[in-house]
Amino acid sequence: MPRTARRDRYHHGDLRAALIDTAMELIAEQGAQGFSLAEASRRLGVAVSAPYRHFADRDELLVAVGVRTGELLVAAVTAERGGDAPEERLVAVVRGYVRFAARHRALFETLLNLITPEGEPELDRAMRPVKAAFHDAATALSGGDPAAAQALGMAVIATADGHAGLLHRGTFGTGEEAVETAVRQAAAATRALVAGRAALG
């Protein structure tokens, strides 16, 4: 979002949303490690005390960034075209997941770092449609068997995460060609898992 648009949101009273937009921009530029509320305030042109009217601390703003990123991931996954068959739906989810991870690396990594066993309710709600997209297709492919669906779903999620990680480490090269190579290989690995799902236990 352009800076003038963010400032317009602020001047129209939506400082919370403007801070999230600004935080996402900063994280996309430099990662989450060096991000601070003070830096977001300076970028937005507000007093360094202003964010504390909406966020208790940096971590709370990062959770809000994670929620927004999760919503963008949901949109990317659901926008990926696939057929009606469960296998095609599952492959489409994986393609959308890997493409999103490639094109929004810093935000994607921030999102993954925020997901913990303890859970964050807002983040869990934002990510629920992504989990459901994996789970629903896996359930259909497993004949409704919960254990088989869980095994297949987890294996496919690991495949998507693994290919995203390999892409980030440069295994597939660089640029758009590398992204499409990672997407193709993740899709092929997903099909192999579906074909051999009986061996997953």
Short mmCIF file of C-alpha atoms in Angstrom, two decimals:
data_model
loop_
_atom_site.label_atom_id
_atom_site.label_comp_id
_atom_site.label_asym_id
_atom_site.label_seq_id
_atom_site.Cartn_x
_atom_site.Cartn_y
_atom_site.Cartn_z
CA MET A 1 0.00 0.00 0.00
CA PRO A 2 1.46 3.45 -0.94
CA ARG A 3 2.54 5.63 1.97
CA THR A 4 0.02 8.33 1.11
CA ALA A 5 -2.77 5.73 1.31
CA ARG A 6 -1.51 4.53 4.70
CA ARG A 7 -1.42 8.10 5.99
CA ASP A 8 -4.92 8.66 4.66
CA ARG A 9 -6.07 5.66 6.69
CA TYR A 10 -4.38 7.16 9.74
CA HIS A 11 -5.91 10.59 9.20
CA HIS A 12 -9.31 8.96 8.84
CA GLY A 13 -8.91 7.46 12.28
CA ASP A 14 -7.73 3.97 11.35
CA LEU A 15 -4.31 4.12 12.99
CA ARG A 16 -4.39 0.43 13.91
CA ALA A 17 -4.79 -0.68 10.28
CA ALA A 18 -2.19 1.85 9.12
CA LEU A 19 0.31 0.49 11.65
CA ILE A 20 -0.27 -3.07 10.45
CA ASP A 21 0.22 -1.97 6.82
CA THR A 22 3.43 -0.14 7.74
CA ALA A 23 4.75 -3.05 9.79
CA MET A 24 4.14 -5.41 6.88
CA GLU A 25 6.00 -3.07 4.54
CA LEU A 26 8.98 -2.84 6.90
CA ILE A 27 9.10 -6.59 7.47
CA ALA A 28 8.90 -7.23 3.72
CA GLU A 29 11.89 -4.91 3.27
CA GLN A 30 14.15 -6.10 6.08
CA GLY A 31 12.60 -9.05 7.91
CA ALA A 32 11.11 -9.11 11.39
CA GLN A 33 14.38 -9.25 13.35
CA GLY A 34 15.09 -5.53 13.41
CA PHE A 35 11.49 -4.36 13.32
CA SER A 36 10.31 -2.02 16.08
CA LEU A 37 7.22 -0.01 16.98
CA ALA A 38 9.34 3.14 16.94
CA GLU A 39 10.42 2.47 13.35
CA ALA A 40 6.82 1.88 12.29
CA SER A 41 5.84 5.16 13.96
CA ARG A 42 8.56 7.08 12.15
CA ARG A 43 7.64 5.56 8.79
CA LEU A 44 4.01 6.45 9.33
CA GLY A 45 4.82 9.92 10.67
CA VAL A 46 3.19 9.61 14.10
CA ALA A 47 4.48 9.98 17.64
CA VAL A 48 6.38 6.95 18.96
CA SER A 49 3.78 6.68 21.72
CA ALA A 50 0.86 6.45 19.26
CA PRO A 51 1.02 2.67 18.58
CA TYR A 52 0.52 1.90 22.27
CA ARG A 53 -3.08 3.05 21.99
CA HIS A 54 -3.68 -0.09 19.89
CA PHE A 55 -0.88 -2.55 20.69
CA ALA A 56 0.60 -3.38 24.07
CA ASP A 57 4.01 -4.10 22.56
CA ARG A 58 5.92 -5.17 19.45
CA ASP A 59 4.83 -8.79 19.80
CA GLU A 60 1.15 -7.83 19.75
CA LEU A 61 1.64 -5.88 16.52
CA LEU A 62 3.52 -8.85 15.04
CA VAL A 63 0.55 -11.10 15.82
CA ALA A 64 -1.70 -8.65 13.96
CA VAL A 65 0.75 -8.80 11.03
CA GLY A 66 0.57 -12.60 11.23
CA VAL A 67 -3.23 -12.51 11.11
CA ARG A 68 -3.20 -10.26 8.03
CA THR A 69 -0.54 -12.45 6.39
CA GLY A 70 -2.62 -15.53 7.15
CA GLU A 71 -5.59 -13.90 5.43
CA LEU A 72 -3.43 -13.18 2.38
CA LEU A 73 -2.23 -16.79 2.37
CA VAL A 74 -5.84 -18.00 2.47
CA ALA A 75 -6.62 -15.79 -0.55
CA ALA A 76 -3.57 -17.11 -2.44
CA VAL A 77 -4.41 -20.74 -1.71
CA THR A 78 -8.08 -20.42 -2.64
CA ALA A 79 -7.30 -18.44 -5.81
CA GLU A 80 -5.08 -21.21 -7.21
CA ARG A 81 -6.99 -23.00 -9.95
CA GLY A 82 -7.51 -26.74 -9.63
CA GLY A 83 -10.02 -29.35 -10.70
CA ASP A 84 -12.97 -30.60 -8.68
CA ALA A 85 -11.35 -33.95 -7.82
CA PRO A 86 -9.85 -34.06 -4.29
CA GLU A 87 -6.34 -34.76 -5.62
CA GLU A 88 -6.50 -31.72 -7.90
CA ARG A 89 -7.78 -29.55 -5.04
CA LEU A 90 -4.91 -30.70 -2.82
CA VAL A 91 -2.33 -30.05 -5.53
CA ALA A 92 -3.79 -26.57 -6.10
CA VAL A 93 -3.50 -25.77 -2.38
CA VAL A 94 0.16 -26.81 -2.42
CA ARG A 95 0.89 -24.71 -5.52
CA GLY A 96 -0.73 -21.64 -3.97
CA TYR A 97 1.10 -22.19 -0.69
CA VAL A 98 4.55 -22.45 -2.29
CA ARG A 99 3.93 -19.47 -4.59
CA PHE A 100 2.86 -17.33 -1.64
CA ALA A 101 5.92 -18.37 0.37
CA ALA A 102 8.14 -17.41 -2.58
CA ARG A 103 6.60 -14.01 -3.24
CA HIS A 104 6.18 -12.92 0.39
CA ARG A 105 9.17 -14.59 1.99
CA ALA A 106 9.71 -12.30 4.99
CA LEU A 107 6.01 -12.18 5.87
CA PHE A 108 5.65 -15.94 5.37
CA GLU A 109 8.62 -16.64 7.67
CA THR A 110 7.23 -14.21 10.25
CA LEU A 111 3.90 -16.06 10.13
CA LEU A 112 5.56 -19.46 10.64
CA ASN A 113 7.61 -18.14 13.55
CA LEU A 114 4.44 -16.91 15.25
CA ILE A 115 2.75 -20.33 15.09
CA THR A 116 3.46 -22.12 18.37
CA PRO A 117 2.04 -25.20 20.13
CA GLU A 118 0.38 -22.89 22.68
CA GLY A 119 -1.45 -21.13 19.86
CA GLU A 120 -2.64 -17.56 19.41
CA PRO A 121 -6.46 -17.46 19.05
CA GLU A 122 -6.56 -14.71 16.40
CA LEU A 123 -3.82 -16.37 14.39
CA ASP A 124 -5.47 -19.77 14.68
CA ARG A 125 -8.72 -18.34 13.32
CA ALA A 126 -6.94 -16.66 10.40
CA MET A 127 -5.13 -19.89 9.48
CA ARG A 128 -8.15 -22.18 9.87
CA PRO A 129 -9.21 -21.97 6.18
CA VAL A 130 -5.69 -22.98 5.06
CA LYS A 131 -5.69 -25.98 7.39
CA ALA A 132 -9.20 -26.84 6.24
CA ALA A 133 -8.15 -26.73 2.58
CA PHE A 134 -5.46 -29.36 3.25
CA HIS A 135 -7.64 -31.39 5.61
CA ASP A 136 -10.83 -31.47 3.52
CA ALA A 137 -9.08 -32.74 0.39
CA ALA A 138 -7.08 -35.26 2.43
CA THR A 139 -10.28 -36.49 4.10
CA ALA A 140 -12.00 -36.97 0.74
CA LEU A 141 -8.98 -38.92 -0.53
CA SER A 142 -8.95 -41.07 2.62
CA GLY A 143 -12.55 -42.20 2.42
CA GLY A 144 -13.40 -40.29 5.58
CA ASP A 145 -10.89 -42.23 7.72
CA PRO A 146 -9.66 -39.61 10.26
CA ALA A 147 -6.29 -41.26 10.94
CA ALA A 148 -5.52 -41.71 7.24
CA ALA A 149 -6.63 -38.14 6.50
CA GLN A 150 -4.41 -36.82 9.29
CA ALA A 151 -1.40 -38.77 8.00
CA LEU A 152 -1.89 -37.62 4.41
CA GLY A 153 -2.64 -34.02 5.36
CA MET A 154 0.47 -33.74 7.55
CA ALA A 155 2.66 -35.31 4.86
CA VAL A 156 1.39 -32.87 2.25
CA ILE A 157 1.83 -29.86 4.54
CA ALA A 158 5.40 -31.01 5.23
CA THR A 159 5.96 -31.29 1.48
CA ALA A 160 4.67 -27.76 0.88
CA ASP A 161 6.76 -26.34 3.74
CA GLY A 162 9.80 -28.29 2.61
CA HIS A 163 9.68 -27.02 -0.95
CA ALA A 164 9.13 -23.46 0.29
CA GLY A 165 12.19 -23.81 2.53
CA LEU A 166 14.34 -25.27 -0.26
CA LEU A 167 13.27 -22.42 -2.52
CA HIS A 168 14.24 -19.85 0.11
CA ARG A 169 17.66 -21.50 0.45
CA GLY A 170 18.27 -21.20 -3.28
CA THR A 171 18.07 -24.92 -4.08
CA PHE A 172 15.97 -24.27 -7.19
CA GLY A 173 17.98 -21.24 -8.30
CA THR A 174 16.65 -17.69 -8.36
CA GLY A 175 13.91 -15.70 -10.05
CA GLU A 176 10.52 -16.69 -11.38
CA GLU A 177 11.85 -19.83 -13.07
CA ALA A 178 13.01 -21.12 -9.68
CA VAL A 179 9.58 -20.42 -8.20
CA GLU A 180 7.83 -22.37 -10.94
CA THR A 181 10.31 -25.25 -10.61
CA ALA A 182 9.59 -25.45 -6.88
CA VAL A 183 5.85 -25.29 -7.54
CA ARG A 184 6.02 -28.09 -10.14
CA GLN A 185 8.12 -30.33 -7.92
CA ALA A 186 5.89 -29.72 -4.89
CA ALA A 187 2.86 -30.63 -7.01
CA ALA A 188 4.58 -33.79 -8.27
CA ALA A 189 5.57 -34.78 -4.73
CA THR A 190 1.98 -34.25 -3.59
CA ARG A 191 0.69 -36.53 -6.35
CA ALA A 192 3.24 -39.16 -5.31
CA LEU A 193 2.02 -38.94 -1.70
CA VAL A 194 -1.57 -39.34 -2.84
CA ALA A 195 -0.65 -42.35 -4.98
CA GLY A 196 1.24 -43.98 -2.10
CA ARG A 197 -1.02 -42.83 0.73
CA ALA A 198 -1.69 -46.38 1.93
CA ALA A 199 1.96 -46.55 3.06
CA LEU A 200 1.58 -43.48 5.29
CA GLY A 201 -0.15 -45.53 7.97
#
